[in-house]
Amino acid sequence: MIQTLVTGATGTLGTALRPRLTAADHAVRAASRSPPEETRVELDWVELDLIEGTGLESALDNVDVVIHTATAPKGDTAAVDVQGTKRLLKAAEAADVENFLYPSIVGIDDIPFSYYEHKGTAETIVEESNIPTTIVRATQFHSFIAELLDSVAKLPLWPLPTNAQIQPVDVGEVADIIVDHATLTASERTDLVGGPNIHSVGKLAQTYRNTRGLRRPIIRFPIPGKTMAAFRTGYATCPDNRAGTVTWEEWLAERYASRADEPTTRAQSPT
Ligand SMILES: NC(=O)c1ccc[n+]([C@@H]2O[C@H](COP(=O)([O-])OP(=O)(O)OC[C@H]3O[C@@H](n4cnc5c(N)ncnc54)[C@H](OP(=O)(O)O)[C@@H]3O)[C@@H](O)[C@H]2O)c1
């Protein structure tokens, strides 16, 4: 049985990975600063803080494969994504890990954005390490786009960079691909993982609005600068790699179908 450590085990990707790894017969160790909710049931969980460097030894004890999903896009990305990755790799080298998998993001070399620059630096650190590694770049998860739209949904007008191009993908499908690569043989760089369709943010927002039965106007909010220009050019997409099959429309339908019974959702009146 492969002993696999998942860092960032409480995150979006980490949460999707844990049951899939278990189903694929991995012995899963979950790590993050706060325990996943299922810890109360039955889970090999280690408290790991990549900034403090605490918990590394216990996290890596007897581990064959590491899937390093811990990240801090809204926090100190240099400390977590760069320095934290360095610390984790050093411990993984000491533990003779057979395959260190690093999920990353499509287009980070061409999109000047500090989080992406830190992800790029982390990829280099991973590739230059003394252990076999696998880097899997994916496009934005559906849930990530939905959370961004949730944050404007209460505004009377939705100001959005409507021309930015996105290829949203189902996190479960990304997790399935990562699990396929979580073997004792590393793959270096895998094919890019993108969703089935490329949409403008304007189109994604319209579908989101229609699914929720809302009527707020979507207005183009041009964000100047090279970052948004890169998104408009389509650098965050990979048209030749459409491994994901779940469309944005299907994902939204599922999200709101499963919320239909929740009182808070029912209470939201169309506006
Ligand atoms: N989201 C997307 O659309 C997307 C798309 C493509 C690729 N990716 C990549 O996929 C990976 C996972 O992304 P995600 O969206 O699943 O991330 P996420 O939901 O933000 O989860 C981040 C995880 O990192 C942990 N973490 C944060 N700071 C930490 C620290 N100091 N020490 C240890 N753990 C820490 C968090 O748990 P605690 O707070 O409990 O520590 C959490 O479990 C990342 O590499 C990301 O770049 C994401």
mmCIF file of C-alpha atoms and ligand atoms in Angstrom:
data_model
loop_
_atom_site.group_PDB
_atom_site.id
_atom_site.type_symbol
_atom_site.label_atom_id
_atom_site.label_comp_id
_atom_site.label_asym_id
_atom_site.label_seq_id
_atom_site.Cartn_x
_atom_site.Cartn_y
_atom_site.Cartn_z
ATOM 1 C CA MET A 1 0.000 0.000 0.000
ATOM 2 C CA ILE A 2 1.379 3.440 -0.943
ATOM 3 C CA GLN A 3 1.614 5.829 2.002
ATOM 4 C CA THR A 4 0.614 9.235 0.685
ATOM 5 C CA LEU A 5 0.831 12.593 2.415
ATOM 6 C CA VAL A 6 -1.623 15.283 1.290
ATOM 7 C CA THR A 7 -0.658 18.786 2.418
ATOM 8 C CA GLY A 8 -3.429 21.386 2.289
ATOM 9 C CA ALA A 9 -5.778 18.504 3.073
ATOM 10 C CA THR A 10 -8.589 20.845 4.185
ATOM 11 C CA GLY A 11 -8.475 22.861 0.945
ATOM 12 C CA THR A 12 -10.587 22.494 -2.186
ATOM 13 C CA LEU A 13 -8.215 20.124 -3.962
ATOM 14 C CA GLY A 14 -7.039 18.372 -0.794
ATOM 15 C CA THR A 15 -10.645 17.582 0.169
ATOM 16 C CA ALA A 16 -11.309 16.129 -3.297
ATOM 17 C CA LEU A 17 -8.116 14.073 -3.192
ATOM 18 C CA ARG A 18 -8.549 12.314 0.164
ATOM 19 C CA PRO A 19 -11.487 9.987 -0.650
ATOM 20 C CA ARG A 20 -10.149 9.306 -4.144
ATOM 21 C CA LEU A 21 -6.756 8.269 -2.802
ATOM 22 C CA THR A 22 -8.392 6.025 -0.230
ATOM 23 C CA ALA A 23 -10.526 4.452 -2.966
ATOM 24 C CA ALA A 24 -7.314 3.870 -4.958
ATOM 25 C CA ASP A 25 -5.858 1.947 -1.984
ATOM 26 C CA HIS A 26 -3.473 4.604 -0.705
ATOM 27 C CA ALA A 27 -2.893 4.941 3.000
ATOM 28 C CA VAL A 28 -3.636 8.653 3.308
ATOM 29 C CA ARG A 29 -2.068 11.049 5.776
ATOM 30 C CA ALA A 30 -3.777 14.451 5.798
ATOM 31 C CA ALA A 31 -1.919 17.574 6.881
ATOM 32 C CA SER A 32 -2.782 21.222 7.393
ATOM 33 C CA ARG A 33 -2.826 23.704 10.275
ATOM 34 C CA SER A 34 -6.438 22.887 11.198
ATOM 35 C CA PRO A 35 -7.880 19.364 11.119
ATOM 36 C CA PRO A 36 -10.312 18.289 8.420
ATOM 37 C CA GLU A 37 -13.788 17.776 9.871
ATOM 38 C CA GLU A 38 -13.608 14.038 9.322
ATOM 39 C CA THR A 39 -10.714 13.861 11.782
ATOM 40 C CA ARG A 40 -13.284 13.254 14.429
ATOM 41 C CA VAL A 41 -14.137 10.018 12.635
ATOM 42 C CA GLU A 42 -11.023 8.206 11.489
ATOM 43 C CA LEU A 43 -8.136 9.883 9.770
ATOM 44 C CA ASP A 44 -4.374 9.877 9.957
ATOM 45 C CA TRP A 45 -3.986 13.616 10.455
ATOM 46 C CA VAL A 46 -0.891 15.694 11.219
ATOM 47 C CA GLU A 47 -0.797 19.330 12.242
ATOM 48 C CA LEU A 48 1.611 20.940 9.777
ATOM 49 C CA ASP A 49 2.509 24.608 9.522
ATOM 50 C CA LEU A 50 4.699 25.363 6.543
ATOM 51 C CA ILE A 51 5.521 28.886 7.718
ATOM 52 C CA GLU A 52 6.592 27.780 11.183
ATOM 53 C CA GLY A 53 8.078 24.566 9.825
ATOM 54 C CA THR A 54 6.308 22.534 12.514
ATOM 55 C CA GLY A 55 5.043 18.986 12.012
ATOM 56 C CA LEU A 56 7.272 18.196 9.025
ATOM 57 C CA GLU A 57 8.931 15.137 10.515
ATOM 58 C CA SER A 58 5.693 13.490 11.651
ATOM 59 C CA ALA A 59 3.999 14.383 8.365
ATOM 60 C CA LEU A 60 6.714 12.674 6.322
ATOM 61 C CA ASP A 61 7.293 9.635 8.508
ATOM 62 C CA ASN A 62 7.302 6.552 6.203
ATOM 63 C CA VAL A 63 5.758 8.459 3.321
ATOM 64 C CA ASP A 64 6.196 7.231 -0.289
ATOM 65 C CA VAL A 65 4.289 9.925 -2.158
ATOM 66 C CA VAL A 66 3.621 13.576 -1.304
ATOM 67 C CA ILE A 67 0.839 15.598 -2.914
ATOM 68 C CA HIS A 68 1.607 19.167 -1.945
ATOM 69 C CA THR A 69 -1.597 21.171 -2.311
ATOM 70 C CA ALA A 70 -1.007 23.614 0.583
ATOM 71 C CA THR A 71 -1.102 27.181 -0.644
ATOM 72 C CA ALA A 72 -2.021 30.648 0.589
ATOM 73 C CA PRO A 73 -3.354 32.639 -2.373
ATOM 74 C CA LYS A 74 -4.951 35.185 -0.057
ATOM 75 C CA GLY A 75 -2.104 35.199 2.453
ATOM 76 C CA ASP A 76 1.671 35.301 2.486
ATOM 77 C CA THR A 77 2.329 33.348 -0.703
ATOM 78 C CA ALA A 78 6.087 33.864 -0.519
ATOM 79 C CA ALA A 79 6.171 32.333 2.969
ATOM 80 C CA VAL A 80 3.825 29.401 2.266
ATOM 81 C CA ASP A 81 4.199 28.662 -1.440
ATOM 82 C CA VAL A 82 7.920 29.379 -1.819
ATOM 83 C CA GLN A 83 9.625 29.037 1.578
ATOM 84 C CA GLY A 84 7.090 26.459 2.795
ATOM 85 C CA THR A 85 7.577 24.353 -0.338
ATOM 86 C CA LYS A 86 11.340 24.551 0.184
ATOM 87 C CA ARG A 87 10.984 23.307 3.777
ATOM 88 C CA LEU A 88 8.650 20.515 2.782
ATOM 89 C CA LEU A 89 10.954 19.380 -0.039
ATOM 90 C CA LYS A 90 13.950 19.298 2.273
ATOM 91 C CA ALA A 91 12.016 17.045 4.643
ATOM 92 C CA ALA A 92 10.757 14.949 1.704
ATOM 93 C CA GLU A 93 14.331 14.487 0.467
ATOM 94 C CA ALA A 94 15.397 13.357 3.944
ATOM 95 C CA ALA A 95 12.489 10.873 3.934
ATOM 96 C CA ASP A 96 13.467 9.524 0.464
ATOM 97 C CA VAL A 97 10.048 10.231 -0.997
ATOM 98 C CA GLU A 98 9.535 8.463 -4.343
ATOM 99 C CA ASN A 99 7.225 10.975 -5.984
ATOM 100 C CA PHE A 100 6.560 14.578 -4.955
ATOM 101 C CA LEU A 101 3.486 15.880 -6.791
ATOM 102 C CA TYR A 102 2.961 19.583 -7.125
ATOM 103 C CA PRO A 103 -0.330 20.948 -8.496
ATOM 104 C CA SER A 104 0.149 24.226 -10.301
ATOM 105 C CA ILE A 105 -1.724 26.559 -12.604
ATOM 106 C CA VAL A 106 -1.907 26.879 -16.403
ATOM 107 C CA GLY A 107 -0.279 30.014 -17.813
ATOM 108 C CA ILE A 108 1.675 31.147 -14.762
ATOM 109 C CA ASP A 109 4.766 31.986 -16.853
ATOM 110 C CA ASP A 110 2.793 34.398 -19.027
ATOM 111 C CA ILE A 111 0.567 36.092 -16.441
ATOM 112 C CA PRO A 112 2.352 38.685 -14.308
ATOM 113 C CA PHE A 113 0.633 38.221 -10.950
ATOM 114 C CA SER A 114 2.579 37.822 -7.701
ATOM 115 C CA TYR A 115 0.845 34.585 -6.610
ATOM 116 C CA TYR A 116 1.574 33.054 -10.017
ATOM 117 C CA GLU A 117 5.173 34.247 -9.853
ATOM 118 C CA HIS A 118 5.516 32.484 -6.499
ATOM 119 C CA LYS A 119 3.948 29.336 -7.947
ATOM 120 C CA GLY A 120 6.533 29.507 -10.770
ATOM 121 C CA THR A 121 9.368 29.834 -8.268
ATOM 122 C CA ALA A 122 7.954 26.886 -6.324
ATOM 123 C CA GLU A 123 7.801 24.792 -9.518
ATOM 124 C CA THR A 124 11.501 25.509 -10.111
ATOM 125 C CA ILE A 125 12.359 24.532 -6.531
ATOM 126 C CA VAL A 126 10.382 21.307 -6.989
ATOM 127 C CA GLU A 127 12.082 20.481 -10.294
ATOM 128 C CA GLU A 128 15.564 21.176 -8.919
ATOM 129 C CA SER A 129 15.103 18.972 -5.853
ATOM 130 C CA ASN A 130 16.911 15.669 -5.359
ATOM 131 C CA ILE A 131 13.781 13.537 -5.423
ATOM 132 C CA PRO A 132 11.545 12.487 -8.349
ATOM 133 C CA THR A 133 8.749 14.975 -8.939
ATOM 134 C CA THR A 134 5.523 15.444 -10.884
ATOM 135 C CA ILE A 135 4.017 18.821 -11.740
ATOM 136 C CA VAL A 136 0.364 18.977 -12.799
ATOM 137 C CA ARG A 137 -0.850 22.324 -14.064
ATOM 138 C CA ALA A 138 -4.618 22.864 -14.139
ATOM 139 C CA THR A 139 -6.952 25.705 -15.070
ATOM 140 C CA GLN A 140 -9.217 27.448 -12.521
ATOM 141 C CA PHE A 141 -11.624 25.210 -10.594
ATOM 142 C CA HIS A 142 -15.374 25.852 -11.025
ATOM 143 C CA SER A 143 -15.647 26.467 -7.291
ATOM 144 C CA PHE A 144 -12.998 29.193 -7.436
ATOM 145 C CA ILE A 145 -14.894 31.079 -10.161
ATOM 146 C CA ALA A 146 -18.173 30.608 -8.289
ATOM 147 C CA GLU A 147 -16.663 32.033 -5.101
ATOM 148 C CA LEU A 148 -15.479 35.114 -7.016
ATOM 149 C CA LEU A 149 -18.978 35.575 -8.439
ATOM 150 C CA ASP A 150 -20.544 34.966 -4.995
ATOM 151 C CA SER A 151 -18.524 37.941 -3.782
ATOM 152 C CA VAL A 152 -20.142 40.330 -6.305
ATOM 153 C CA ALA A 153 -23.579 38.715 -6.250
ATOM 154 C CA LYS A 154 -24.994 41.002 -3.553
ATOM 155 C CA LEU A 155 -24.001 44.204 -5.367
ATOM 156 C CA PRO A 156 -26.708 46.074 -7.310
ATOM 157 C CA LEU A 157 -24.448 45.996 -10.392
ATOM 158 C CA TRP A 158 -21.800 43.362 -11.107
ATOM 159 C CA PRO A 159 -18.638 45.126 -12.303
ATOM 160 C CA LEU A 160 -16.491 42.406 -13.903
ATOM 161 C CA PRO A 161 -13.548 42.064 -16.302
ATOM 162 C CA THR A 162 -15.993 40.494 -18.753
ATOM 163 C CA ASN A 163 -13.467 39.820 -21.528
ATOM 164 C CA ALA A 164 -11.059 37.715 -19.442
ATOM 165 C CA GLN A 165 -10.922 34.129 -20.786
ATOM 166 C CA ILE A 166 -11.307 31.205 -18.375
ATOM 167 C CA GLN A 167 -11.514 27.420 -18.889
ATOM 168 C CA PRO A 168 -13.056 26.234 -15.627
ATOM 169 C CA VAL A 169 -12.524 22.626 -14.603
ATOM 170 C CA ASP A 170 -14.111 20.304 -12.073
ATOM 171 C CA VAL A 171 -11.831 19.836 -9.077
ATOM 172 C CA GLY A 172 -12.869 16.178 -8.819
ATOM 173 C CA GLU A 173 -11.636 15.532 -12.357
ATOM 174 C CA VAL A 174 -8.324 17.260 -11.560
ATOM 175 C CA ALA A 175 -8.058 15.135 -8.409
ATOM 176 C CA ASP A 176 -8.711 11.955 -10.444
ATOM 177 C CA ILE A 177 -5.803 12.827 -12.756
ATOM 178 C CA ILE A 178 -3.500 13.596 -9.839
ATOM 179 C CA VAL A 179 -4.403 10.277 -8.205
ATOM 180 C CA ASP A 180 -3.514 8.498 -11.472
ATOM 181 C CA HIS A 181 -0.047 10.089 -11.204
ATOM 182 C CA ALA A 182 0.341 9.363 -7.478
ATOM 183 C CA THR A 183 2.444 6.273 -8.111
ATOM 184 C CA LEU A 184 5.963 5.276 -7.114
ATOM 185 C CA THR A 185 7.171 6.501 -10.517
ATOM 186 C CA ALA A 186 7.206 10.258 -10.987
ATOM 187 C CA SER A 187 6.046 11.826 -14.272
ATOM 188 C CA GLU A 188 8.008 15.124 -14.231
ATOM 189 C CA ARG A 189 5.542 17.371 -16.103
ATOM 190 C CA THR A 190 2.159 15.985 -17.093
ATOM 191 C CA ASP A 191 -0.201 17.237 -19.795
ATOM 192 C CA LEU A 192 -2.044 20.401 -18.816
ATOM 193 C CA VAL A 193 -5.491 19.807 -17.314
ATOM 194 C CA GLY A 194 -8.241 22.105 -18.576
ATOM 195 C CA GLY A 195 -12.007 22.128 -18.473
ATOM 196 C CA PRO A 196 -14.179 21.279 -21.504
ATOM 197 C CA ASN A 197 -14.972 24.881 -22.555
ATOM 198 C CA ILE A 198 -13.374 28.303 -22.668
ATOM 199 C CA HIS A 199 -15.675 31.169 -21.705
ATOM 200 C CA SER A 200 -15.389 34.884 -21.139
ATOM 201 C CA VAL A 201 -15.985 36.021 -17.559
ATOM 202 C CA GLY A 202 -19.055 37.852 -18.912
ATOM 203 C CA LYS A 203 -20.512 34.546 -20.170
ATOM 204 C CA LEU A 204 -19.617 32.709 -16.951
ATOM 205 C CA ALA A 205 -21.352 35.450 -14.949
ATOM 206 C CA GLN A 206 -24.476 35.349 -17.132
ATOM 207 C CA THR A 207 -24.811 31.589 -16.681
ATOM 208 C CA TYR A 208 -24.247 31.935 -12.930
ATOM 209 C CA ARG A 209 -26.865 34.713 -12.756
ATOM 210 C CA ASN A 210 -29.395 32.713 -14.784
ATOM 211 C CA THR A 211 -28.862 29.574 -12.705
ATOM 212 C CA ARG A 212 -29.525 31.554 -9.544
ATOM 213 C CA GLY A 213 -32.554 33.304 -11.077
ATOM 214 C CA LEU A 214 -31.010 36.731 -10.478
ATOM 215 C CA ARG A 215 -31.359 39.802 -12.688
ATOM 216 C CA ARG A 216 -28.555 42.130 -11.649
ATOM 217 C CA PRO A 217 -26.859 43.926 -14.578
ATOM 218 C CA ILE A 218 -23.357 42.739 -15.456
ATOM 219 C CA ILE A 219 -21.183 45.640 -16.496
ATOM 220 C CA ARG A 220 -17.744 45.563 -18.066
ATOM 221 C CA PHE A 221 -15.200 46.807 -15.556
ATOM 222 C CA PRO A 222 -11.971 47.182 -17.478
ATOM 223 C CA ILE A 223 -9.028 46.423 -15.201
ATOM 224 C CA PRO A 224 -5.929 48.031 -16.678
ATOM 225 C CA GLY A 225 -2.529 46.365 -16.575
ATOM 226 C CA LYS A 226 -0.664 43.369 -17.885
ATOM 227 C CA THR A 227 -2.314 40.775 -15.627
ATOM 228 C CA MET A 228 -5.805 41.251 -17.033
ATOM 229 C CA ALA A 229 -4.405 41.718 -20.541
ATOM 230 C CA ALA A 230 -2.883 38.239 -20.180
ATOM 231 C CA PHE A 231 -6.242 36.807 -19.047
ATOM 232 C CA ARG A 232 -7.957 38.514 -21.991
ATOM 233 C CA THR A 233 -5.380 37.016 -24.369
ATOM 234 C CA GLY A 234 -6.252 33.574 -23.045
ATOM 235 C CA TYR A 235 -2.975 32.722 -21.336
ATOM 236 C CA ALA A 236 -4.877 31.084 -18.462
ATOM 237 C CA THR A 237 -6.410 28.580 -20.863
ATOM 238 C CA CYS A 238 -5.148 25.473 -22.673
ATOM 239 C CA PRO A 239 -7.442 24.930 -25.690
ATOM 240 C CA ASP A 240 -5.622 21.743 -26.717
ATOM 241 C CA ASN A 241 -6.036 20.131 -23.291
ATOM 242 C CA ARG A 242 -9.659 19.588 -22.321
ATOM 243 C CA ALA A 243 -9.425 16.606 -20.004
ATOM 244 C CA GLY A 244 -12.316 17.851 -17.877
ATOM 245 C CA THR A 245 -15.812 16.874 -19.004
ATOM 246 C CA VAL A 246 -18.024 18.669 -16.468
ATOM 247 C CA THR A 247 -19.250 21.958 -17.951
ATOM 248 C CA TRP A 248 -19.792 25.184 -16.031
ATOM 249 C CA GLU A 249 -23.545 24.858 -16.647
ATOM 250 C CA GLU A 250 -23.604 21.297 -15.262
ATOM 251 C CA TRP A 251 -21.482 22.228 -12.271
ATOM 252 C CA LEU A 252 -23.733 25.193 -11.399
ATOM 253 C CA ALA A 253 -26.889 23.102 -11.815
ATOM 254 C CA GLU A 254 -25.452 20.547 -9.393
ATOM 255 C CA ARG A 255 -24.348 23.235 -6.915
ATOM 256 C CA TYR A 256 -27.774 24.827 -6.761
ATOM 257 C CA ALA A 257 -29.689 21.545 -6.889
ATOM 258 C CA SER A 258 -27.839 20.402 -3.796
ATOM 259 C CA ARG A 259 -28.559 23.741 -2.097
ATOM 260 C CA ALA A 260 -32.255 23.795 -3.021
ATOM 261 C CA ASP A 261 -33.310 22.423 0.363
ATOM 262 C CA GLU A 262 -31.209 24.856 2.361
ATOM 263 C CA PRO A 263 -33.362 27.534 4.037
ATOM 264 C CA THR A 264 -30.760 30.281 3.353
ATOM 265 C CA THR A 265 -30.844 29.603 -0.382
ATOM 266 C CA ARG A 266 -34.628 29.444 -0.511
ATOM 267 C CA ALA A 267 -34.783 32.781 1.270
ATOM 268 C CA GLN A 268 -32.807 34.546 -1.471
ATOM 269 C CA SER A 269 -35.337 36.303 -3.658
ATOM 270 C CA PRO A 270 -34.547 36.943 -7.326
ATOM 271 C CA THR A 271 -33.500 40.566 -7.824
HETATM 272 N N1 LIG B 1 -8.254 26.975 -6.870
HETATM 273 C C1 LIG B 1 -8.026 26.854 -8.183
HETATM 274 O O1 LIG B 1 -8.839 27.280 -9.038
HETATM 275 C C2 LIG B 1 -6.753 26.164 -8.658
HETATM 276 C C3 LIG B 1 -6.582 25.919 -10.018
HETATM 277 C C4 LIG B 1 -5.426 25.271 -10.456
HETATM 278 C C5 LIG B 1 -4.458 24.880 -9.538
HETATM 279 N N2 LIG B 1 -4.652 25.152 -8.214
HETATM 280 C C6 LIG B 1 -3.599 24.739 -7.276
HETATM 281 O O2 LIG B 1 -4.101 23.656 -6.507
HETATM 282 C C7 LIG B 1 -3.521 23.685 -5.196
HETATM 283 C C8 LIG B 1 -4.609 23.667 -4.142
HETATM 284 O O3 LIG B 1 -5.423 24.822 -4.303
HETATM 285 P P1 LIG B 1 -6.791 24.953 -3.480
HETATM 286 O O4 LIG B 1 -7.629 25.926 -4.226
HETATM 287 O O5 LIG B 1 -7.314 23.605 -3.154
HETATM 288 O O6 LIG B 1 -6.263 25.671 -2.157
HETATM 289 P P2 LIG B 1 -7.132 26.095 -0.880
HETATM 290 O O7 LIG B 1 -8.526 25.623 -1.000
HETATM 291 O O8 LIG B 1 -6.894 27.575 -0.674
HETATM 292 O O9 LIG B 1 -6.451 25.292 0.316
HETATM 293 C C9 LIG B 1 -5.207 25.659 0.803
HETATM 294 C C10 LIG B 1 -4.767 24.652 1.850
HETATM 295 O O10 LIG B 1 -3.463 25.029 2.312
HETATM 296 C C11 LIG B 1 -3.437 24.930 3.741
HETATM 297 N N3 LIG B 1 -2.482 25.912 4.243
HETATM 298 C C12 LIG B 1 -2.524 27.268 4.132
HETATM 299 N N4 LIG B 1 -1.493 27.825 4.783
HETATM 300 C C13 LIG B 1 -0.764 26.802 5.318
HETATM 301 C C14 LIG B 1 0.418 26.737 6.107
HETATM 302 N N5 LIG B 1 1.057 27.845 6.531
HETATM 303 N N6 LIG B 1 0.897 25.527 6.475
HETATM 304 C C15 LIG B 1 0.244 24.387 6.093
HETATM 305 N N7 LIG B 1 -0.879 24.381 5.345
HETATM 306 C C16 LIG B 1 -1.376 25.581 4.969
HETATM 307 C C17 LIG B 1 -4.877 25.236 4.159
HETATM 308 O O11 LIG B 1 -5.221 24.609 5.391
HETATM 309 P P3 LIG B 1 -5.070 25.298 6.839
HETATM 310 O O12 LIG B 1 -5.610 26.676 6.709
HETATM 311 O O13 LIG B 1 -5.834 24.383 7.738
HETATM 312 O O14 LIG B 1 -3.617 25.252 7.134
HETATM 313 C C18 LIG B 1 -5.671 24.549 3.051
HETATM 314 O O15 LIG B 1 -5.846 23.188 3.378
HETATM 315 C C19 LIG B 1 -2.639 24.940 -5.163
HETATM 316 O O16 LIG B 1 -1.327 24.584 -5.474
HETATM 317 C C20 LIG B 1 -3.212 25.810 -6.263
HETATM 318 O O17 LIG B 1 -2.258 26.700 -6.803
HETATM 319 C C21 LIG B 1 -5.768 25.761 -7.749
#
